[in-house]
Coordinates of C-alpha atoms in Angstrom, one line a residue:
M1 CA -30.6 -17.6 -24.3
V2 CA -30.3 -13.9 -23.8
L3 CA -26.5 -14.1 -24.0
S4 CA -26.7 -16.2 -27.2
A5 CA -29.0 -13.6 -28.8
A6 CA -26.7 -10.8 -27.8
L7 CA -23.7 -12.6 -29.4
A8 CA -25.7 -13.2 -32.5
A9 CA -26.7 -9.6 -32.8
A10 CA -23.1 -8.5 -32.3
S11 CA -21.9 -10.8 -35.1
C12 CA -24.4 -9.3 -37.5
G13 CA -23.4 -5.7 -36.7
P14 CA -20.9 -3.6 -38.6
A15 CA -17.4 -4.9 -38.8
Q16 CA -15.0 -3.4 -36.3
S17 CA -11.9 -1.8 -37.8
P18 CA -8.7 -3.5 -36.6
A19 CA -6.4 -1.6 -34.3
T20 CA -3.5 0.0 -36.0
P21 CA 0.0 0.7 -34.8
A22 CA -0.9 4.4 -34.7
D23 CA -3.8 3.5 -32.3
A24 CA -1.4 1.6 -30.1
R25 CA 1.0 4.5 -30.0
Q26 CA -1.8 6.9 -29.1
D27 CA -3.0 4.7 -26.3
E28 CA 0.5 4.4 -25.0
A29 CA 1.0 8.1 -25.1
A30 CA -2.3 8.7 -23.3
Y31 CA -1.3 6.4 -20.4
L32 CA -0.1 8.3 -17.3
P33 CA 1.4 6.0 -14.7
P34 CA 1.0 6.9 -11.0
P35 CA 3.8 8.7 -9.2
S36 CA 5.8 6.9 -6.6
V37 CA 7.8 7.7 -3.4
T38 CA 11.3 6.4 -3.0
L39 CA 12.8 8.8 -0.4
V40 CA 11.6 9.7 3.1
E41 CA 13.8 12.0 5.2
S42 CA 12.5 13.1 8.6
G43 CA 14.1 16.1 10.3
A44 CA 13.3 18.2 13.4
E45 CA 11.5 20.8 11.4
T46 CA 10.7 19.3 8.0
I47 CA 9.9 16.0 6.3
A48 CA 11.3 15.5 2.8
L49 CA 9.6 13.2 0.3
G50 CA 11.0 12.4 -3.1
G51 CA 10.3 9.9 -5.8
R52 CA 9.5 9.3 -9.5
A53 CA 6.9 10.8 -11.8
V54 CA 6.5 11.5 -15.5
P55 CA 9.2 14.1 -16.5
G56 CA 7.7 17.6 -16.3
A57 CA 4.6 16.5 -14.4
R58 CA 3.2 18.5 -11.5
V59 CA 3.4 16.3 -8.4
Q60 CA 1.1 17.2 -5.5
L61 CA 0.7 16.0 -1.9
T62 CA -2.8 16.8 -0.5
R63 CA -3.9 16.7 3.1
P64 CA -7.3 15.2 3.9
G65 CA -8.5 18.3 5.6
G66 CA -7.4 20.6 2.7
G67 CA -4.1 22.2 1.7
A68 CA -1.6 20.9 -0.8
L69 CA 2.1 20.9 -1.4
G70 CA 3.5 20.6 -4.9
A71 CA 6.6 20.4 -7.1
Q72 CA 7.5 19.8 -10.7
A73 CA 9.3 16.6 -11.7
D74 CA 12.6 17.3 -13.5
S75 CA 13.6 16.0 -16.9
A76 CA 14.5 12.6 -15.4
G77 CA 11.2 12.4 -13.6
R78 CA 12.6 13.1 -10.1
W79 CA 10.6 15.1 -7.6
R80 CA 11.1 16.3 -4.1
I81 CA 8.7 18.0 -1.7
S82 CA 9.3 19.2 1.9
A83 CA 6.5 19.3 4.4
P84 CA 6.5 20.8 7.9
A85 CA 7.2 18.3 10.7
T86 CA 4.4 18.2 13.2
G87 CA 5.8 15.6 15.6
A88 CA 2.8 13.5 14.9
A89 CA 1.8 11.1 12.1
Q90 CA 0.7 12.7 8.8
V91 CA -1.2 11.3 5.8
F92 CA -1.3 12.7 2.2
G93 CA -2.9 11.9 -1.1
L94 CA -0.3 11.8 -3.9
S95 CA -1.0 12.7 -7.5
Q96 CA 0.6 14.0 -10.7
T97 CA -0.8 16.1 -13.5
L98 CA 0.4 16.5 -17.0
A99 CA -1.3 18.1 -20.0
G100 CA -4.6 18.4 -18.1
R101 CA -4.6 14.7 -17.1
T102 CA -4.3 13.8 -13.4
V103 CA -3.6 10.3 -11.9
Q104 CA -3.7 9.4 -8.2
A105 CA -1.1 7.2 -6.6
E106 CA -2.3 3.9 -5.2
G107 CA -3.3 4.3 -1.6
Y108 CA -2.3 7.0 0.9
V109 CA 1.2 8.3 1.9
F110 CA 1.5 7.8 5.6
I111 CA 4.5 9.3 7.5
S112 CA 5.3 8.4 11.1
P113 CA 8.2 10.1 13.0
E114 CA 9.1 6.7 14.5
K115 CA 8.1 4.2 11.8
G116 CA 9.0 6.1 8.6
G117 CA 6.9 6.3 5.5
W118 CA 4.3 3.8 4.3
L119 CA 1.9 3.4 1.5
L120 CA -1.5 2.5 2.9
R121 CA -3.4 0.4 0.3
A122 CA -7.1 -0.4 0.4
G123 CA -7.7 -4.1 0.8
A124 CA -4.0 -4.9 0.4
A125 CA -0.7 -4.8 2.3
A126 CA 0.9 -1.6 3.4
R127 CA 4.3 -1.1 1.8
P128 CA 7.4 0.8 3.1
L129 CA 8.0 3.8 0.9
A130 CA 11.7 4.2 0.9
S131 CA 13.5 1.7 -1.2
G132 CA 15.7 -0.7 0.7
R133 CA 13.8 -0.2 4.0
R134 CA 13.4 -3.4 6.0
S135 CA 10.7 -3.9 8.5
G136 CA 9.1 -6.5 10.7
L137 CA 5.7 -8.0 10.0
V138 CA 2.8 -5.8 8.9
I139 CA -0.8 -7.0 9.4
D140 CA -3.6 -5.4 7.4
Y141 CA -7.2 -6.4 8.2
D142 CA -10.8 -5.1 7.9
R143 CA -14.0 -5.6 9.9
S144 CA -14.8 -8.8 8.1
G145 CA -11.5 -10.4 9.3
G146 CA -9.9 -10.5 5.8
T147 CA -6.2 -10.4 6.6
V148 CA -2.9 -9.8 4.6
I149 CA 0.5 -10.6 6.2
S150 CA 3.5 -8.8 4.7
G151 CA 7.2 -8.5 5.6
Q152 CA 10.7 -9.4 4.6
G153 CA 12.5 -12.7 4.1
P154 CA 15.1 -14.3 1.9
A155 CA 14.7 -13.5 -1.8
D156 CA 12.6 -15.9 -4.0
G157 CA 11.6 -18.2 -1.1
L158 CA 8.5 -20.2 -0.5
L159 CA 6.6 -19.4 2.7
V160 CA 3.7 -20.9 4.6
V161 CA 1.5 -19.1 7.1
Q162 CA -0.2 -20.9 10.1
V163 CA -2.7 -19.4 12.4
N164 CA -3.1 -21.4 15.7
G165 CA -1.3 -24.3 14.1
R166 CA -3.5 -24.5 11.0
R167 CA -2.3 -23.7 7.5
S168 CA -3.9 -20.5 6.4
G169 CA -1.9 -19.3 3.3
D170 CA 1.3 -19.5 1.4
G171 CA 3.3 -17.4 -1.0
R172 CA 6.7 -16.4 -2.2
T173 CA 9.1 -13.6 -1.6
D174 CA 10.1 -11.4 -4.5
A175 CA 13.6 -10.7 -5.8
A176 CA 14.0 -8.1 -3.0
G177 CA 12.8 -10.5 -0.3
R178 CA 9.4 -8.8 0.2
F179 CA 6.3 -10.9 0.6
E180 CA 2.5 -10.3 0.8
I181 CA 0.3 -13.2 1.7
R182 CA -3.5 -13.0 1.8
L183 CA -4.9 -15.5 4.3
D184 CA -7.3 -18.1 3.0
G185 CA -10.1 -17.2 5.4
P186 CA -11.1 -14.5 8.0
V187 CA -9.2 -14.3 11.3
A188 CA -11.3 -13.9 14.4
T189 CA -10.7 -10.9 16.7
G190 CA -8.7 -11.6 19.8
E191 CA -5.3 -13.3 20.2
S192 CA -4.1 -15.9 17.7
R193 CA -0.7 -17.6 17.3
L194 CA 0.9 -16.7 14.0
R195 CA 3.8 -18.6 12.4
I196 CA 5.5 -17.8 9.1
F197 CA 8.1 -20.3 8.0
G198 CA 9.8 -21.6 4.9
E199 CA 13.1 -21.1 3.1
G200 CA 15.3 -19.2 5.4
L201 CA 12.5 -17.8 7.6
N202 CA 10.8 -19.1 10.8
R203 CA 9.0 -16.6 12.9
E204 CA 6.3 -16.9 15.5
T205 CA 4.4 -14.1 17.1
T206 CA 1.1 -13.3 18.8
L207 CA -1.5 -11.9 16.4
R208 CA -3.9 -9.4 18.2
L209 CA -6.8 -8.3 16.1
S210 CA -9.5 -5.9 17.5
A211 CA -12.3 -3.9 16.0
P212 CA -11.4 -0.2 15.6
A213 CA -13.2 2.6 17.4
P214 CA -14.9 5.1 15.1
L215 CA -12.6 7.7 13.5
E216 CA -13.7 11.0 15.0
A217 CA -10.7 13.3 14.4
G218 CA -10.1 12.6 10.7
P219 CA -9.6 9.7 8.3
V220 CA -6.5 8.3 10.0
R221 CA -5.7 7.5 13.6
A222 CA -2.2 6.2 14.6
V223 CA -1.4 5.0 18.1
P224 CA 1.6 3.1 19.6
D225 CA 1.0 -0.6 19.9
G226 CA 3.6 -2.0 22.2
A227 CA 6.9 -1.6 20.3
G228 CA 4.9 -1.2 17.1
L229 CA 2.2 1.0 15.6
R230 CA -1.5 0.6 14.9
I231 CA -3.1 2.7 12.1
D232 CA -6.9 2.7 11.7
W233 CA -7.8 4.5 8.5
L234 CA -10.6 5.1 6.1
P235 CA -10.1 3.6 2.5
P236 CA -11.8 5.4 -0.4
G237 CA -14.5 2.7 -0.6
G238 CA -15.6 3.2 3.0
G239 CA -15.3 1.0 6.1
I240 CA -12.2 1.1 8.3
Q241 CA -9.0 -0.8 7.6
T242 CA -6.4 -1.5 10.3
T243 CA -2.7 -1.7 9.6
Q244 CA -0.4 -3.0 12.4
I245 CA 3.3 -2.4 12.0
L246 CA 5.1 -4.9 14.2
P247 CA 8.8 -4.7 15.2

């Protein structure tokens, strides 16, 4: 009843002016897409990051504890920033500013001397930053057991995920062979048998999920996990998300 009354009131109100092509052009001009990273080069003393932004925009990498590095995108939208190499994992926020408007990139830029650059995304799969980079499996999960499996396979292939022999999700690889599959239900902590199979891919591995310890030395903790890497990190909405990069 309340909804019906609201609709009736709206229908009796003043007529809305239809959108014009000028309005559409203005909205398009006001849109500022997030910047992206397409290049990661690690050296003994510096780490170079490069990517795409709006031409002329000011691109900035910001450390969680303060301090920022910046550069201006050129006329083609290319940017490049060098950061000191610390020998340890680093994390940055990425943004661009143009004409007083600022937009943040999705997630956090994470750089590991051993595992390269990754975009950590809240509630979603981490993505390798450098184009063309291939990786093993990546497991993202939170305290509730919500889990996303991502990795590389043949292009445009149908895949099925099983956990302990039970079908737990399915999806397709994209044109570059990347896939991100959110499992149908939570995965319990401890060891599980994970299988991903389909068109041109058949991989089995042991899935080890464990609750993270509190983050006491900053918003990100990265530790070796066998031949892989475990990253416990704090998304903007709170809680702790874990990203496991497997070989």
